[in-house]
CSV table of C-alpha atoms in Angstrom, one decimal:
chain,number,residue,atom,x,y,z
G,4,MET,CA,0.0,0.0,0.0
G,5,MET,CA,2.8,2.4,0.9
G,6,MET,CA,4.6,1.7,-2.4
G,7,ARG,CA,1.3,2.4,-4.3
G,8,HIS,CA,0.9,5.8,-2.5
G,9,LEU,CA,4.5,6.6,-3.3
G,10,PHE,CA,4.0,5.7,-7.0
G,11,ILE,CA,0.8,7.8,-7.2
G,12,HIS,CA,2.5,10.8,-5.5
G,13,THR,CA,5.4,10.5,-8.0
G,14,LEU,CA,2.9,10.5,-10.9
G,15,ILE,CA,1.2,13.6,-9.5
G,16,ALA,CA,4.6,15.3,-9.1
G,17,MET,CA,5.5,14.5,-12.7
G,18,PHE,CA,2.2,15.9,-13.9
G,19,PHE,CA,2.8,19.2,-12.1
G,20,VAL,CA,6.4,19.4,-13.4
G,21,ASN,CA,5.2,18.8,-17.0
G,22,SER,CA,2.5,21.4,-16.5
G,23,LEU,CA,5.0,23.9,-15.3
G,24,ALA,CA,7.2,23.2,-18.3
G,25,ALA,CA,4.3,23.7,-20.7
G,26,ALA,CA,3.4,27.0,-19.0
G,27,GLU,CA,6.9,28.2,-19.3
G,28,ARG,CA,7.0,27.3,-23.0
G,29,ASP,CA,3.8,29.2,-23.6
G,30,ALA,CA,5.2,32.3,-21.9
G,31,VAL,CA,8.4,32.3,-24.0
G,32,ILE,CA,8.0,33.7,-27.5
G,33,GLN,CA,10.0,33.2,-30.6
G,34,LEU,CA,10.7,36.6,-32.3
G,35,ASP,CA,12.5,37.6,-35.5
G,36,GLY,CA,16.0,36.3,-34.8
G,37,CYS,CA,15.6,36.5,-31.0
G,38,SER,CA,13.4,35.3,-28.1
G,39,GLY,CA,11.2,37.1,-25.6
G,40,PHE,CA,9.0,36.3,-22.6
G,41,ILE,CA,5.7,37.5,-21.1
G,42,VAL,CA,5.2,38.9,-17.6
G,43,ASP,CA,2.1,40.5,-16.0
G,44,GLY,CA,-0.2,38.9,-18.6
G,45,ASN,CA,0.5,41.3,-21.5
G,46,LEU,CA,4.1,42.7,-21.2
G,47,LEU,CA,6.7,41.2,-23.6
G,48,VAL,CA,10.3,41.5,-22.5
G,49,THR,CA,13.3,41.0,-24.9
G,50,ALA,CA,16.8,42.4,-25.6
G,51,LYS,CA,17.6,45.9,-27.0
G,52,HIS,CA,20.2,44.7,-29.4
G,53,CYS,CA,17.6,42.6,-31.2
G,54,ARG,CA,16.4,45.9,-32.7
G,55,HIS,CA,12.8,45.1,-33.1
G,56,PRO,CA,10.5,47.9,-34.5
G,57,ASP,CA,8.5,50.0,-32.2
G,58,THR,CA,5.4,48.2,-33.4
G,59,MET,CA,5.4,44.6,-34.5
G,60,ALA,CA,3.2,41.5,-34.8
G,61,VAL,CA,4.1,38.5,-32.7
G,62,ILE,CA,2.6,35.0,-32.4
G,63,VAL,CA,1.3,34.2,-29.0
G,64,GLY,CA,0.0,30.6,-28.9
G,65,LYS,CA,-1.6,30.5,-32.3
G,66,ARG,CA,-2.7,34.1,-32.4
G,67,ALA,CA,-1.1,37.1,-34.2
G,68,VAL,CA,-0.9,39.8,-31.6
G,69,THR,CA,0.2,43.4,-32.0
G,70,ALA,CA,3.1,44.5,-29.7
G,71,ARG,CA,4.0,48.1,-29.0
G,72,LYS,CA,7.2,49.2,-27.4
G,73,VAL,CA,6.7,51.1,-24.1
G,74,TYR,CA,10.2,50.9,-22.6
G,75,ALA,CA,13.8,50.8,-23.8
G,76,HIS,CA,16.9,50.5,-21.6
G,77,SER,CA,19.1,53.6,-21.8
G,78,GLY,CA,22.3,51.7,-22.3
G,79,VAL,CA,23.8,50.1,-25.4
G,80,ASP,CA,22.0,46.9,-24.4
G,81,GLY,CA,19.5,45.8,-21.9
G,82,PRO,CA,15.8,45.0,-21.5
G,83,VAL,CA,13.1,46.3,-23.9
G,84,VAL,CA,9.4,46.0,-23.0
G,85,PHE,CA,6.4,45.8,-25.4
G,86,ARG,CA,2.8,45.9,-24.4
G,87,LEU,CA,0.7,43.2,-26.1
G,88,ASP,CA,-2.9,43.8,-27.3
G,89,GLY,CA,-5.5,41.6,-25.6
G,90,GLY,CA,-4.5,39.1,-23.0
G,91,PRO,CA,-3.9,38.1,-20.3
G,92,TYR,CA,-1.5,35.5,-21.7
G,93,GLU,CA,0.5,32.8,-20.0
G,94,SER,CA,3.3,34.6,-18.0
G,95,LEU,CA,6.4,34.2,-16.0
G,96,ALA,CA,6.9,35.6,-12.5
G,97,LEU,CA,9.7,38.1,-11.6
G,98,ALA,CA,11.9,37.1,-8.7
G,99,GLU,CA,11.5,39.2,-5.6
G,100,ARG,CA,15.1,39.1,-4.4
G,101,LEU,CA,18.7,39.3,-5.7
G,102,PRO,CA,20.2,35.9,-6.8
G,103,GLU,CA,23.3,34.8,-5.0
G,104,MET,CA,26.6,33.5,-6.4
G,105,GLY,CA,26.3,29.9,-7.3
G,106,THR,CA,22.5,30.0,-7.7
G,107,LYS,CA,21.3,27.1,-10.0
G,108,VAL,CA,19.7,28.7,-13.0
G,109,TYR,CA,18.3,27.8,-16.5
G,110,SER,CA,17.6,29.8,-19.6
G,111,LEU,CA,14.8,29.4,-22.0
G,112,GLY,CA,14.5,30.5,-25.7
G,113,TYR,CA,14.8,29.6,-29.3
G,114,PRO,CA,18.5,29.3,-30.3
G,115,GLY,CA,18.6,28.6,-34.0
G,116,GLY,CA,14.8,28.8,-34.1
G,117,HIS,CA,14.5,25.6,-31.9
G,118,TRP,CA,13.2,25.5,-28.3
G,119,ALA,CA,15.9,24.9,-25.7
G,120,ARG,CA,16.2,24.8,-21.9
G,121,ILE,CA,19.8,25.1,-20.8
G,122,GLU,CA,20.9,24.7,-17.2
G,123,GLY,CA,23.9,26.3,-15.4
G,124,GLU,CA,24.7,28.4,-12.4
G,125,ILE,CA,25.7,32.0,-11.7
G,126,VAL,CA,29.4,32.4,-11.7
G,127,GLY,CA,30.0,36.1,-11.9
G,128,GLY,CA,28.6,39.6,-12.1
G,129,ASN,CA,26.9,41.6,-9.3
G,130,GLY,CA,23.5,40.1,-9.9
G,131,VAL,CA,22.1,43.7,-9.9
G,132,ASP,CA,23.0,44.9,-13.3
G,133,VAL,CA,24.6,41.8,-14.9
G,134,ASN,CA,24.7,38.1,-14.3
G,135,TYR,CA,27.3,35.7,-15.7
G,136,THR,CA,26.5,32.0,-16.0
G,137,ASN,CA,28.6,28.9,-16.9
G,138,HIS,CA,26.6,27.8,-19.8
G,139,ARG,CA,26.5,29.1,-23.4
G,140,ILE,CA,23.5,30.5,-25.2
G,141,ALA,CA,23.4,30.6,-29.0
G,142,THR,CA,22.1,32.9,-31.7
G,143,GLY,CA,18.3,33.3,-31.3
G,144,ALA,CA,18.3,32.9,-27.5
G,145,SER,CA,18.9,36.7,-27.0
G,146,GLY,CA,16.0,38.2,-25.1
G,147,GLY,CA,15.0,35.0,-23.5
G,148,PRO,CA,14.6,34.7,-19.7
G,149,LEU,CA,17.1,33.5,-17.1
G,150,LEU,CA,15.2,31.8,-14.3
G,151,ASP,CA,16.2,30.5,-10.8
G,152,SER,CA,15.2,27.1,-9.3
G,153,ARG,CA,11.8,28.5,-8.4
G,154,GLY,CA,11.1,29.3,-12.1
G,155,GLU,CA,11.2,33.1,-11.4
G,156,VAL,CA,12.9,35.5,-13.8
G,157,ILE,CA,16.2,37.0,-12.7
G,158,GLY,CA,17.6,38.2,-16.0
G,159,VAL,CA,17.4,38.7,-19.8
G,160,ALA,CA,19.8,36.9,-22.2
G,161,LEU,CA,22.2,39.4,-23.8
G,162,PHE,CA,25.5,37.9,-25.0
G,163,VAL,CA,27.8,34.9,-25.0
G,164,ASP,CA,31.6,34.9,-24.6
G,165,SER,CA,33.2,34.9,-28.1
G,166,ASN,CA,35.9,32.6,-26.9
G,167,LEU,CA,34.5,29.1,-27.5
G,168,ALA,CA,36.7,27.6,-24.8
G,169,VAL,CA,34.9,29.7,-22.2
G,170,HIS,CA,31.4,28.6,-21.2
G,171,ARG,CA,30.0,32.0,-20.1
G,172,SER,CA,26.9,33.9,-21.0
G,173,GLY,CA,25.8,37.4,-19.9
G,174,PHE,CA,22.3,38.4,-18.8
G,175,ALA,CA,20.8,41.7,-17.8
G,176,GLY,CA,20.8,41.6,-14.0
G,177,TRP,CA,17.9,41.2,-11.6
G,178,ARG,CA,17.5,44.9,-10.8
G,179,VAL,CA,17.8,46.1,-14.5
G,180,THR,CA,15.1,43.5,-15.5
G,181,THR,CA,12.6,44.2,-12.6
G,182,ALA,CA,13.1,48.0,-12.9
G,183,ALA,CA,12.1,47.9,-16.5
G,184,VAL,CA,8.8,46.1,-15.7
G,185,HIS,CA,8.1,48.2,-12.6
G,186,GLN,CA,8.5,51.4,-14.6
G,187,VAL,CA,6.0,50.2,-17.2
G,188,ARG,CA,3.6,49.2,-14.4
G,189,LYS,CA,3.7,52.8,-13.1
G,190,THR,CA,2.6,54.1,-16.5
G,191,LYS,CA,0.0,51.4,-17.3
G,192,ASP,CA,-2.9,53.8,-17.1
G,193,SER,CA,-1.3,57.0,-18.3
G,194,GLY,CA,-1.4,56.4,-22.0
G,195,PRO,CA,-4.0,57.6,-24.5
G,196,GLN,CA,-7.4,56.0,-24.3
G,197,ARG,CA,-7.0,54.4,-27.8
G,198,TYR,CA,-4.3,52.2,-26.3
G,199,ARG,CA,-6.5,50.8,-23.5
G,200,ARG,CA,-9.1,49.1,-25.6
G,201,ARG,CA,-9.2,46.6,-28.4
G,202,THR,CA,-9.2,47.7,-32.0
G,203,VAL,CA,-12.7,48.0,-33.4
G,204,VAL,CA,-13.5,46.0,-36.5
G,205,VAL,CA,-16.8,46.8,-38.2
G,206,VAL,CA,-18.5,44.2,-40.4
G,207,PHE,CA,-21.2,45.2,-42.9
G,208,SER,CA,-23.4,42.2,-43.4
G,209,SER,CA,-27.0,41.0,-44.2
G,210,GLU,CA,-29.3,38.4,-42.9
G,211,ASN,CA,-29.0,36.3,-46.0
G,212,CYS,CA,-25.2,36.3,-46.0
G,213,GLY,CA,-23.8,32.8,-45.2
G,214,PRO,CA,-20.1,33.9,-44.8
G,215,CYS,CA,-21.4,36.7,-42.5
G,216,ARG,CA,-23.1,34.2,-40.2
G,217,GLN,CA,-19.9,32.1,-40.2
G,218,LEU,CA,-17.8,35.1,-39.2
G,219,GLU,CA,-20.2,35.9,-36.3
G,220,GLN,CA,-19.9,32.3,-35.1
G,221,ASP,CA,-16.1,32.4,-35.2
G,222,VAL,CA,-16.1,35.7,-33.3
G,223,ARG,CA,-18.3,34.3,-30.6
G,224,ALA,CA,-16.0,31.2,-30.4
G,225,GLY,CA,-13.1,33.5,-29.5
G,226,HIS,CA,-11.0,33.2,-32.7
G,227,PHE,CA,-10.6,37.0,-32.9
G,228,ALA,CA,-10.4,37.7,-29.2
G,229,ASP,CA,-7.8,40.5,-29.7
G,230,TYR,CA,-10.4,42.6,-31.6
G,231,GLU,CA,-13.8,44.1,-30.8
G,232,PHE,CA,-16.2,43.2,-33.6
G,233,GLN,CA,-19.3,45.2,-34.4
G,234,PHE,CA,-21.8,43.9,-37.0
G,235,VAL,CA,-23.8,46.5,-39.0
G,236,LYS,CA,-26.6,44.8,-40.9
G,237,TRP,CA,-28.5,45.8,-44.0
G,238,ASP,CA,-32.2,45.6,-43.8
G,239,ALA,CA,-33.4,44.9,-47.3
G,240,ARG,CA,-37.1,45.7,-46.6
G,241,ALA,CA,-36.4,49.0,-44.9
G,242,GLN,CA,-33.5,49.7,-47.2
G,243,THR,CA,-31.4,51.0,-44.4
G,244,TRP,CA,-28.5,50.0,-42.1
G,245,SER,CA,-28.9,49.0,-38.5
G,246,GLN,CA,-26.3,51.7,-37.6
G,247,PRO,CA,-26.4,54.3,-40.4
G,248,GLN,CA,-23.8,56.4,-38.7
G,249,ARG,CA,-21.3,53.6,-38.9
G,250,TYR,CA,-21.8,53.3,-42.6
G,251,GLN,CA,-21.3,57.0,-43.1
G,252,GLU,CA,-18.0,56.9,-41.1
G,253,PHE,CA,-16.9,54.0,-43.3
G,254,ALA,CA,-17.9,55.8,-46.5
G,255,LYS,CA,-16.0,58.9,-45.5
G,256,ALA,CA,-12.9,57.1,-44.5
G,257,CYS,CA,-12.7,54.5,-47.4
G,258,GLN,CA,-14.7,56.2,-50.2
G,259,PRO,CA,-15.9,52.8,-51.7
G,260,LYS,CA,-17.3,52.7,-55.2
G,261,ARG,CA,-20.9,53.7,-55.5
G,262,GLY,CA,-23.4,50.8,-55.5
G,263,SER,CA,-24.1,47.9,-53.3
G,264,LEU,CA,-21.4,46.5,-51.0
G,265,THR,CA,-20.2,42.9,-51.2
G,266,PHE,CA,-21.0,41.1,-48.0
G,267,PRO,CA,-19.3,40.8,-45.7
G,268,THR,CA,-17.3,44.0,-45.9
G,269,ILE,CA,-14.8,44.2,-43.1
G,270,TRP,CA,-13.4,47.6,-42.0
G,271,VAL,CA,-10.9,48.6,-39.3
G,272,GLU,CA,-12.2,51.6,-37.5
G,273,GLY,CA,-10.0,54.7,-37.8
G,274,THR,CA,-8.3,53.5,-41.0
G,275,ASN,CA,-9.0,53.4,-44.8
G,276,GLN,CA,-8.3,49.7,-44.7
G,277,TYR,CA,-11.1,47.3,-45.6
G,278,ARG,CA,-11.6,43.9,-47.3
G,279,VAL,CA,-14.5,41.8,-48.6
G,280,GLY,CA,-15.5,38.2,-48.1
G,281,TYR,CA,-14.7,35.6,-45.5
G,282,GLN,CA,-13.9,31.9,-45.3
G,283,ALA,CA,-13.5,30.0,-42.1
G,284,ALA,CA,-10.9,27.8,-43.7
G,285,ARG,CA,-8.8,30.9,-44.3
G,286,ARG,CA,-9.3,32.5,-40.9
G,287,GLY,CA,-5.5,33.0,-40.6
G,288,GLY,CA,-5.6,35.3,-43.7
G,289,LEU,CA,-8.0,37.6,-42.0
G,290,LEU,CA,-5.9,37.6,-38.8
G,291,GLY,CA,-2.8,38.6,-40.8
G,292,TRP,CA,-4.7,41.3,-42.6
G,293,LEU,CA,-6.0,42.7,-39.3
G,294,THR,CA,-2.5,42.9,-37.9
G,295,ALA,CA,-1.3,44.8,-40.9
G,296,ALA,CA,-4.3,47.1,-40.8
G,297,VAL,CA,-3.7,47.9,-37.1
G,298,ARG,CA,-0.1,48.7,-37.9
G,299,HIS,CA,-1.3,51.3,-40.4
G,300,LEU,CA,-3.5,52.7,-37.7
G,301,ILE,CA,-0.7,53.0,-35.1
G,302,GLU,CA,1.8,54.5,-37.6
G,303,GLY,CA,-0.8,57.2,-38.6
G,304,ILE,CA,-1.5,58.4,-35.0
G,305,ALA,CA,0.1,61.8,-34.3
G,306,GLY,CA,1.8,62.2,-31.0
G,307,GLN,CA,2.4,58.5,-30.4
G,308,GLU,CA,3.9,58.0,-26.9
G,309,GLU,CA,7.7,57.5,-27.0
G,310,PRO,CA,9.3,54.5,-25.4
G,311,LEU,CA,10.2,55.1,-21.8
G,312,SER,CA,13.9,55.1,-20.7
G,313,ILE,CA,15.4,55.4,-17.3
G,314,PRO,CA,19.1,55.7,-16.5
G,315,LEU,CA,20.7,52.8,-14.6
G,316,PRO,CA,24.3,52.5,-13.4
G,317,ASP,CA,26.9,50.2,-15.0
G,318,SER,CA,25.0,50.0,-18.3
G,319,SER,CA,28.1,50.1,-20.5
G,320,PRO,CA,28.6,47.1,-22.7
G,321,VAL,CA,30.9,44.3,-21.6
G,322,PRO,CA,34.1,44.3,-23.6
G,323,GLU,CA,34.7,41.5,-26.0
G,324,SER,CA,37.0,38.6,-24.9
G,325,GLU,CA,40.6,38.7,-26.3
G,326,GLY,CA,39.8,35.3,-27.8
G,327,TYR,CA,37.3,36.7,-30.2
G,328,LYS,CA,39.4,35.7,-33.3
G,329,LYS,CA,39.3,32.0,-32.8
G,330,ARG,CA,41.6,29.8,-34.9
G,331,PRO,CA,39.7,27.4,-37.1
G,332,ASP,CA,41.7,24.4,-36.1
G,333,SER,CA,41.1,24.9,-32.4
G,334,ALA,CA,37.4,25.5,-33.1
G,335,ILE,CA,37.3,22.1,-34.9
G,336,GLU,CA,39.0,20.4,-31.9
G,337,GLN,CA,36.4,22.0,-29.6
G,338,LEU,CA,33.6,20.6,-31.9
G,339,VAL,CA,35.1,17.1,-31.8
G,340,GLU,CA,35.3,17.3,-28.0
G,341,ASP,CA,31.7,18.5,-27.6
G,342,VAL,CA,30.4,15.9,-30.0
G,343,ALA,CA,32.2,13.3,-28.0
G,344,GLY,CA,30.6,14.7,-24.9
G,345,LEU,CA,27.1,14.5,-26.5
G,346,ARG,CA,27.8,10.9,-27.4
G,347,ASP,CA,28.9,10.1,-23.8
G,348,GLN,CA,25.7,11.7,-22.5
G,349,ALA,CA,23.6,9.6,-24.9
G,350,VAL,CA,25.3,6.5,-23.4
G,351,ARG,CA,24.4,7.6,-19.9
G,352,THR,CA,20.8,8.3,-20.9
G,353,LYS,CA,20.5,4.8,-22.5
G,354,ALA,CA,21.8,3.2,-19.2
G,355,ASP,CA,19.2,5.2,-17.2
G,356,LEU,CA,16.5,4.1,-19.6
G,357,ASP,CA,17.5,0.5,-19.3
G,358,GLU,CA,17.4,0.8,-15.5
G,359,PHE,CA,13.9,2.3,-15.7
G,360,ARG,CA,12.7,-0.6,-17.8
G,361,THR,CA,14.1,-3.3,-15.5
G,362,SER,CA,13.9,-1.9,-12.0
G,363,GLY,CA,11.1,-1.8,-9.4
G,364,VAL,CA,9.0,1.2,-8.4
G,365,VAL,CA,11.7,2.8,-6.2
G,366,GLY,CA,14.3,2.2,-9.0
G,367,LYS,CA,12.0,3.7,-11.6
G,368,ILE,CA,11.5,6.9,-9.4
G,369,LYS,CA,15.3,7.3,-9.1
G,370,ALA,CA,15.7,6.6,-12.9
G,371,ILE,CA,13.1,9.3,-13.7
G,372,ALA,CA,15.0,11.9,-11.7
G,373,ARG,CA,18.2,11.0,-13.5
G,374,LEU,CA,16.5,11.1,-16.9
G,375,LYS,CA,15.3,14.6,-16.2
G,376,SER,CA,18.9,15.6,-15.4
G,377,ASP,CA,20.0,13.8,-18.6
G,378,LYS,CA,17.6,15.8,-20.7
G,379,GLY,CA,19.0,19.1,-19.4
G,380,ALA,CA,22.6,17.9,-19.9
G,381,ALA,CA,21.8,16.8,-23.4
G,382,LEU,CA,20.2,20.1,-24.3
G,383,ASP,CA,23.3,21.9,-22.9
G,384,GLN,CA,25.6,19.7,-25.0
G,385,VAL,CA,23.6,20.2,-28.1
G,386,GLY,CA,23.8,24.0,-27.6
G,387,LYS,CA,27.6,23.7,-27.3
G,388,VAL,CA,27.8,21.7,-30.6
G,389,ARG,CA,25.6,24.2,-32.4
G,390,ASN,CA,27.8,27.1,-31.2
G,391,ASP,CA,30.9,25.2,-32.4
G,392,VAL,CA,29.4,24.7,-35.8
G,393,GLU,CA,28.4,28.4,-36.1
G,394,ALA,CA,31.9,29.5,-35.0
G,395,ILE,CA,33.5,27.3,-37.6
G,396,ARG,CA,31.2,28.6,-40.3
G,397,ASP,CA,32.0,32.2,-39.4
G,398,ASP,CA,35.7,31.5,-39.4
G,399,LEU,CA,35.6,29.7,-42.7
G,400,ARG,CA,34.0,32.8,-44.3
G,401,GLU,CA,37.2,34.7,-43.6
G,402,GLN,CA,39.7,32.0,-44.8
G,403,PRO,CA,41.2,31.7,-48.3
G,404,LEU,CA,39.4,29.1,-50.5
G,405,GLN,CA,42.5,26.8,-50.6
G,406,PHE,CA,42.4,26.4,-46.9
G,407,LEU,CA,38.8,25.1,-46.7
G,408,TRP,CA,39.5,21.6,-48.0
G,409,GLY,CA,42.2,21.1,-45.4
G,410,LEU,CA,39.9,22.1,-42.6
G,411,PHE,CA,37.1,19.8,-43.7
G,412,GLY,CA,39.7,17.0,-44.2
G,413,LEU,CA,40.9,17.4,-40.6
G,414,LEU,CA,37.4,17.4,-39.3
G,415,SER,CA,36.5,14.2,-41.2
G,416,GLY,CA,39.6,12.4,-40.0
G,417,LEU,CA,39.1,13.4,-36.4
G,418,LEU,CA,35.5,12.2,-36.4
G,419,GLN,CA,36.3,8.9,-38.1
G,420,ARG,CA,39.0,8.1,-35.6
G,421,ARG,CA,36.7,9.1,-32.7
G,422,PHE,CA,33.6,7.1,-33.7
G,423,ALA,CA,35.2,4.2,-35.7
G,424,HIS,CA,34.0,1.7,-33.1
């Protein structure tokens, strides 16, 4: 009976661990060449050096959502905060205290466009303005969160040491990160009214319009939750609109051709942007068009609020390592070493899987704990290999053509000797 309870409790714990991992993944967003993460339900945090436009469309879950920049760190690099339309969305929590040296941490993001969770610990920095960790992030991970063992945000990914022999990454520190979010919280209700409500989409329809009814059903089902839809219907018997003023506003803004409208006609209030027709199978096309139309609306508003910026100490960029110019041959040796490490990790994982299959309940519980650790170690090793490959690629671009074949020959020979058995 005791063993049964232990097994049930283990399953429950695994369920909550998996649920937490799924929530974290929903809260971390893949951006154009970078990553970002959501806090407070509708604030998107990323890195300044990613150079995202002041207004952009991002994918949250399966929705296209408009993001507007409301904060930018005053230094060369640091946190940038965007406010998302709609929400609340799955979010991460900010840590309430400064992380200590040696704190176990992990970073989340999309290096190379692929989801990754990489574990490490804090090995340097003051924790206030900058944190250094002993793991390497890769291209695409910038802007992603650094989290402590409680899953709370303590930093934002900014850079990785250019010396491949040094496993060190730099993150915006705890105070810089929390100060950015706190500053935006203070100004949450101070912006223009147009920023505090959803964009209004007006649909001109009729009772006999099948696509119009389908669009109404999809709106009620929540497929366009980021927008406020208003349906203005044509009464064929009375020869009038249900909201004549709405049609007059549309006609003044868009100046459609005289004659009858095609139903449905979809108009974004405050713009001259409209389109006709709707198909449920092409719902994504309408979402994309709405995002573009909203961008026109934002860009046309005079006096748009400027991104906030507050001065913070020690915001100067960290100097590049002296090992920036890495020799191609040593980079290849590093790649071979890291590939061998990945192979060794795979062997350890296989051994833990075998033990899980053959052991009793207690053995399975222990094996599960080791397999979770194996997963993190494997992801870390994969990140190292990816960094090595990117470094070699960058170095080869600078080498004379006659030197390339020698490098690839050396790599091939080393790999063959290493994995011949």
